Structure formats: structure tokens, C-alpha cells
CSV table of C-alpha atoms in Angstrom, one decimal:
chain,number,residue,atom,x,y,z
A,204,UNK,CA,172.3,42.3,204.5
A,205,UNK,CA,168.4,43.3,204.6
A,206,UNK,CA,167.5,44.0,208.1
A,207,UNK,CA,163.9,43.4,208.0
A,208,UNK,CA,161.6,45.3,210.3
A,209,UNK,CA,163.9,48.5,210.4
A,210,UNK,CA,164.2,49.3,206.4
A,211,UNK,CA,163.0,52.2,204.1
A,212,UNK,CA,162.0,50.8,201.1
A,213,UNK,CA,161.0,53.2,197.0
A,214,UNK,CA,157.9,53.6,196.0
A,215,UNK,CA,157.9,51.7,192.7
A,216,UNK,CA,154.8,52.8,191.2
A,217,UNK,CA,152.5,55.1,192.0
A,218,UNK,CA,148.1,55.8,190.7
A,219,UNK,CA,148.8,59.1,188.1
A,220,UNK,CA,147.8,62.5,189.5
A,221,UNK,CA,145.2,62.9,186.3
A,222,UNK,CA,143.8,59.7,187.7
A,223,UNK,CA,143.4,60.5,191.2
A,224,UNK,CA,142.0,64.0,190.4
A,225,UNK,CA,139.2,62.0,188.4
A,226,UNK,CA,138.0,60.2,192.1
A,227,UNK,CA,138.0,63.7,193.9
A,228,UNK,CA,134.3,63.9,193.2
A,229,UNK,CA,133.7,59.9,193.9
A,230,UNK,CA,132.2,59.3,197.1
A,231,UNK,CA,133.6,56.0,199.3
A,232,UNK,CA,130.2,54.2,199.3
A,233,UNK,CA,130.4,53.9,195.1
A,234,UNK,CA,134.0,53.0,195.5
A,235,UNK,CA,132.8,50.0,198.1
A,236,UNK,CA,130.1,49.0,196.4
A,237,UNK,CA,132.2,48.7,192.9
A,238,UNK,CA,135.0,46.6,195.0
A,239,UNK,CA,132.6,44.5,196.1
A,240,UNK,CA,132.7,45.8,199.4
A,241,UNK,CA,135.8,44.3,200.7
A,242,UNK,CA,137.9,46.9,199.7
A,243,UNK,CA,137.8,49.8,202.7
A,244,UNK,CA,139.3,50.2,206.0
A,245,UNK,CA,137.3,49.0,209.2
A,246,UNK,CA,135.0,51.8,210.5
A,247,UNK,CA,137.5,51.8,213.6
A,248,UNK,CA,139.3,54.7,211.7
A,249,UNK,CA,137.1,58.0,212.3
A,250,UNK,CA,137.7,61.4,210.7
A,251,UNK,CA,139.3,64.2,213.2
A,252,UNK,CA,139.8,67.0,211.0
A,253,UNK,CA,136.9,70.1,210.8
A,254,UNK,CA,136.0,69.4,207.1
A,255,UNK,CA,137.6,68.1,203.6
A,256,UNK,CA,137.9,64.9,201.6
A,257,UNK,CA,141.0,63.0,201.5
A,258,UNK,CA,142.5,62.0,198.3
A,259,UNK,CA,145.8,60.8,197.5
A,260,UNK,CA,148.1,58.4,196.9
A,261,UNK,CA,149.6,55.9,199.6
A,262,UNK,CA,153.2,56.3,201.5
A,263,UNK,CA,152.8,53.2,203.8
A,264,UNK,CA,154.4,53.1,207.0
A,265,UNK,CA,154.7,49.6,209.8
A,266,UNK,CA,155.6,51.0,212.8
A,267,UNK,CA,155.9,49.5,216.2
A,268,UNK,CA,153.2,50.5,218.0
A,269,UNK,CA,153.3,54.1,220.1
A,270,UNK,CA,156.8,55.3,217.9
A,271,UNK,CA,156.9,57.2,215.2
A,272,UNK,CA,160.4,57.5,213.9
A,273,UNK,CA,159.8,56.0,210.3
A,274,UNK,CA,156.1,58.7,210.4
A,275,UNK,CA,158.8,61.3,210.3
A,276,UNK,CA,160.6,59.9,207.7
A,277,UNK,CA,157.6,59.6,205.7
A,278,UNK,CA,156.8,63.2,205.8
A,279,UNK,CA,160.3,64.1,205.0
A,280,UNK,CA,160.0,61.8,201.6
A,281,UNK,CA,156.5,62.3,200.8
A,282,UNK,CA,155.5,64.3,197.8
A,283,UNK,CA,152.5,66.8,197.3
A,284,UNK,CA,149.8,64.6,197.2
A,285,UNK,CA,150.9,61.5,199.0
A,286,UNK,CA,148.7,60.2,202.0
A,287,UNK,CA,150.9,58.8,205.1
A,288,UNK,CA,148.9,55.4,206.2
A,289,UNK,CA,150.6,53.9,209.2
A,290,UNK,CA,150.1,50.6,210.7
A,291,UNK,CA,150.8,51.3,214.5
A,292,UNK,CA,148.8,47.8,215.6
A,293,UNK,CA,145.8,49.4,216.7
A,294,UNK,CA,147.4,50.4,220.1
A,295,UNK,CA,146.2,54.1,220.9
A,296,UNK,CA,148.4,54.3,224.0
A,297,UNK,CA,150.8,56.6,222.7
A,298,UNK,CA,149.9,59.5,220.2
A,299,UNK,CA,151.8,58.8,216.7
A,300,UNK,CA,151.0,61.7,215.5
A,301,UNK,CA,150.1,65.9,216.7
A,302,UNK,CA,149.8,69.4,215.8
A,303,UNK,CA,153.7,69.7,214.6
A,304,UNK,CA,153.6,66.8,212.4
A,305,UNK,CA,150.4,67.7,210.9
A,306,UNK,CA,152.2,71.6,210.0
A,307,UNK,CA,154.7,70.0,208.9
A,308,UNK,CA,152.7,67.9,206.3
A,309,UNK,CA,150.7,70.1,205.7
A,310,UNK,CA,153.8,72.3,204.3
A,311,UNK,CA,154.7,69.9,202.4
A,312,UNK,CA,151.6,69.4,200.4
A,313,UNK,CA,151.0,66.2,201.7
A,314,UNK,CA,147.3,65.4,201.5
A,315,UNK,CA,146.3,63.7,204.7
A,316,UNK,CA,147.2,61.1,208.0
A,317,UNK,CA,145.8,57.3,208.1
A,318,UNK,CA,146.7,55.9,211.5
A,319,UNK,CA,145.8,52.4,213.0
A,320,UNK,CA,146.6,54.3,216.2
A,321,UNK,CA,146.0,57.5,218.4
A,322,UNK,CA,146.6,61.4,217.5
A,323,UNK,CA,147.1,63.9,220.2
A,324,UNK,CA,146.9,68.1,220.1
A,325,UNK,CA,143.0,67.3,218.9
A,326,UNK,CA,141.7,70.7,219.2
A,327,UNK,CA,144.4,71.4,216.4
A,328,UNK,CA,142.9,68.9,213.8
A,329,UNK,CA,139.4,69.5,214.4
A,330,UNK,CA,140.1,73.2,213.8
A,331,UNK,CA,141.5,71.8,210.3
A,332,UNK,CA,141.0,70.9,207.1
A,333,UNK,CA,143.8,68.4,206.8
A,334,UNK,CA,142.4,65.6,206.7
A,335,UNK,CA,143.3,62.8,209.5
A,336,UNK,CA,141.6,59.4,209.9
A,337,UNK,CA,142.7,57.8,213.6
A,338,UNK,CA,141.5,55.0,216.1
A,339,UNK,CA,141.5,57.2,219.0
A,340,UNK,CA,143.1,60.2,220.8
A,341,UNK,CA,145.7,60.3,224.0
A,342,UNK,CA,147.7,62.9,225.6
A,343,UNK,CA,150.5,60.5,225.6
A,344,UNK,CA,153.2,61.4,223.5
A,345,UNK,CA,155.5,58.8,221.4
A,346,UNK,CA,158.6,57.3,221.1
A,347,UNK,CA,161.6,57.6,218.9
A,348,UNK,CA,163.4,54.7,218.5
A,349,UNK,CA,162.1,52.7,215.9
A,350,UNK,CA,161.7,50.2,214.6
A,351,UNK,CA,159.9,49.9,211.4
A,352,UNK,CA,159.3,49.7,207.7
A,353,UNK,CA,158.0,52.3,205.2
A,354,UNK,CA,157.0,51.6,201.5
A,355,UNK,CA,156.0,47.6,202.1
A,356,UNK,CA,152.7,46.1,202.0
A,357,UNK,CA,150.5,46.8,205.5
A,358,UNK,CA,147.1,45.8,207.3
A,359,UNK,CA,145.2,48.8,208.3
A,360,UNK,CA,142.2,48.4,211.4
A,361,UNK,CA,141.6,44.8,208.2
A,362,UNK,CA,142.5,46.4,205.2
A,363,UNK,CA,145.7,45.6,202.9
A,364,UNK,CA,147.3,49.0,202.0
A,365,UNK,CA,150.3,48.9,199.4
A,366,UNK,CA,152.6,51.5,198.4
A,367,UNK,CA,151.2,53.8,195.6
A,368,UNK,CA,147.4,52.3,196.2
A,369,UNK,CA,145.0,55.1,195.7
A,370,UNK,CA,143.2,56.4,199.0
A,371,UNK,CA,139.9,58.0,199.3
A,372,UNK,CA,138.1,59.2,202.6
A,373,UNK,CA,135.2,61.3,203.1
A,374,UNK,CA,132.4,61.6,205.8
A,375,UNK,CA,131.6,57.6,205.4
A,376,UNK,CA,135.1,56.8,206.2
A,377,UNK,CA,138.2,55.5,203.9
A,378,UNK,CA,138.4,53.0,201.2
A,379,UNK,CA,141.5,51.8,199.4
A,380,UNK,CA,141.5,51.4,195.4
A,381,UNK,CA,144.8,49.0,194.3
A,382,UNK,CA,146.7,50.6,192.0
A,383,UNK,CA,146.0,48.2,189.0
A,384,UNK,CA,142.0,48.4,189.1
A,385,UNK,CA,142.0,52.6,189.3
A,386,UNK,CA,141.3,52.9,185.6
A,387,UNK,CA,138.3,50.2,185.9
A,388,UNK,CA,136.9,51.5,189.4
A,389,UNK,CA,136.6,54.6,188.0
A,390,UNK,CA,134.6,53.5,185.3
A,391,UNK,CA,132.2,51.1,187.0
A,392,UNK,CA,132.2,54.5,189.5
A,393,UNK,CA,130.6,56.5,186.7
A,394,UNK,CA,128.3,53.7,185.5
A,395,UNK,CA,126.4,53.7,189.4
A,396,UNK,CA,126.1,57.5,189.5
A,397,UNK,CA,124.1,57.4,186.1
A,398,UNK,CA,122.0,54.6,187.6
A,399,UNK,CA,121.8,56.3,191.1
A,400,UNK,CA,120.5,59.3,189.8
A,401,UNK,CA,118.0,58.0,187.3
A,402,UNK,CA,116.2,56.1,190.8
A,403,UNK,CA,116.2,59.2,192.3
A,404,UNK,CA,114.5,60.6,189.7
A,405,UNK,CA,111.9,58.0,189.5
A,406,UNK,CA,111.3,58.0,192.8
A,407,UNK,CA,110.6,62.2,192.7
A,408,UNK,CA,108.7,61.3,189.5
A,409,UNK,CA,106.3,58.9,191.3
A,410,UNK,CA,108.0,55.7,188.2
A,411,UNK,CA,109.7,53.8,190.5
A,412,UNK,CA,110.1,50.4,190.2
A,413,UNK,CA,109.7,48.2,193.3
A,414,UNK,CA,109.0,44.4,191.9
A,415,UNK,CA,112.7,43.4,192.7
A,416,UNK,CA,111.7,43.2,196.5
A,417,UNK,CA,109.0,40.5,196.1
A,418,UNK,CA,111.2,39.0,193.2
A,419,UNK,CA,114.0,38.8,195.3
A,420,UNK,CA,111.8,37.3,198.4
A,421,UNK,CA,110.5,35.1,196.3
A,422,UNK,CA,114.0,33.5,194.9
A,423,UNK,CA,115.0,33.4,198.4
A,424,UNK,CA,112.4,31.2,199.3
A,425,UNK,CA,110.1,33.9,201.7
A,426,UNK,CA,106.3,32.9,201.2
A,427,UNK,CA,104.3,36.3,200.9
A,428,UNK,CA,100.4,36.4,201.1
A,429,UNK,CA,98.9,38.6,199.0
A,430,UNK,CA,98.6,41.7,202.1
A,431,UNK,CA,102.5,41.6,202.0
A,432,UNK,CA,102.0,41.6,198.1
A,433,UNK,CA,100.0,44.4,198.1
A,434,UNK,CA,102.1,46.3,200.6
């Protein structure tokens, strides 16, 4: 008999390493913007760590909010590389995670925390370089007891997560690439950083071009005079 809402379930699938070693130079913004911004986890979820980009694959974990029990678990089963996302509801009344669990990871070659939830020990992470992403902070330690589910599909602070998703979080926060649009994200990825840099240039160079504002205004229905025009 399944008992659902206390189960660990395989990781069936997972983005290839060579993949996710292609988006360690990709920043989230690019990622959004080729997902048609829809694709990231709410700006609820703040780095805590000193410096470093997370990049990894995802180890999911449901947990009742303020226990951990199935967090530990997912360390124990992780491999190097994995990121541990837990759904803890959003309730930052109990810590899920601290300066043990983070050594512990860290040992492991696990590449970062994702918590919909609260962190304690913070001095520790912000000394770090292991990358954490929280809601908050509380002394208040957790619980135990379970229950919970690792390895199914979760909601992270509006996001879906699922096992094996690809996970990318830098300075502007964390977005989420599914697992069957990597090869193609990456691609589009590329594309914008070739079109990025060539406005820069133009704009350094004094050749850039600004007529898609009025255009745009224009299509939209704005009425410009000529002063706004000429601006």
C-alpha cells in the first residue's frame, strides 16, 4: 500500500552534468527572460550564503512545515551536484535547516539549500560559500517526526520544482529550467548574450537605436507631440 505524504520516491531522470556545467556562466535574468518569465521562484527566497552561484540539479523534498526528517534523508541520498529544494509551506517558525546540515552537505558535494522556510546558525552561512536560498531566519530549531515526501513534484514560494529539473541561483535570485527544455534554454541563452552585448556596444559606440520606443507607443495607442518625438 502507498502511504502518501510519508514516502521516498527515485529520481528517474536527471539534466546531464555536461549540460549543467554549460549554465554555470548563465545568469538568472537570461534564463527568465528565455522562459518567458514564468519560470523562477518568487523573490521571497533571498540568498544567505557570503558569495557563489548555485547550480545543480534538483532533489525535491514536501515537508510538513518546521520538520526536517525527509531534509536529512535528502542529504544522505543526494549526489555531488544535487540541490536540496524543500517545500516547508512558507512557515519560517521553525529553522529546517543549520550549520550541521549545511557541513554535512557540504561534505557530500552537494551544491546548495532551497527552502520555502527558515534557516538558523546564520552567521555560519553568511561566512560561506555554500550556497543557501531561504524565506527567513529563526532561532527555533525543528522537528523530527515527519511527515513527508521526497522526489515528487513541489510548489516553491509559486514555482513548480520537479525531481531532476535544473536549478540556477545567483545575486538576482533562483530560476528553475525543466528538464526537457535545458538543451533549448541554453540555446536561446546564447542567442540574448550575442544580442545583449552588441547593444552595449552601440550604446558605448554612440549607434544605438532608440525608434522602438516611439514605435512601440505608437502601436499601443500613446499620442506623442513632436517635443516627446524629439526627446
Amino acid at each position: 500500500m502507498t502511504n502518501i505524504g510519508f514516502r521516498i520516491l527515485p529520481i528517474k531522470r536527471r539534466v546531464e552534468r555536461s549540460l549543467v556545467e554549460q549554465f554555470r556562466s548563465v545568469v538568472t535574468p537570461h534564463i527568465s527572460d528565455n522562459l518567458n518569465r514564468i519560470h523562477a521562484i518568487g523573490s521571497n527566497l533571498r540568498p544567505y550564503h557570503k558569495e557563489g552561484k548555485l547550480i545543480g540539479t534538483a532533489i525535491t523534498v514536501k515537508t510538513r512545515p518546521g520538520d526536517n526528517l525527509l531534509v536529512h534523508k535528502a542529504i544522505d541520498l543526494a549526489q555531488p551536484g544535487d540541490v536540496i529544494v524543500v517545500d516547508a509551506g512558507g512557515d519560517t517558525t521553525n529553522a529546517i535547516a543549520g550549520e550541521i546540515m549545511m557541513q554535512l552537505a557540504r561534505k557530500k558535494g552537494i551544491a546548495g539549500f532551497i527552502i520555502d522556510g527558515a534557516i538558523r546558525d546564520l552567521a555560519a552561512f553568511q561566512n560561506s560559500d555554500f550556497p543557501v536560498y531561504a524565506k527567513g531566519v529563526t532561532h527555533r530549531g525543528p522537528y523530527k517526526d515527519g511527515p513527508g515526501e521526497m522526489n515528487v513534484a513541489i510548489s516553491v514560494d509559486g514555482m513548480l520544482v520537479e525531481p531532476g529539473d535544473l536549478i540556477v541561483g545567483d545575486e538576482d535570485g533562483l530560476a528553475v529550467v525543466p528538464y526537457d527544455f535545458a538543451e533549448e534554454i541554453l540555446r536561446k541563452v546564447r542567442a540574448q548574450e550575442i544580442r545583449e552585448r552588441e547593444i552595449l556596444e552601440s550604446i558605448e559606440n554612440g549607434t544605438v537605436d532608440r525608434k522602438w520606443v516611439d514605435e512601440t507607443l505608437k502601436q499601443r495607442g500613446c499620442e506623442l507631440n513632436d517635443l516627446a518625438q524629439q526627446v
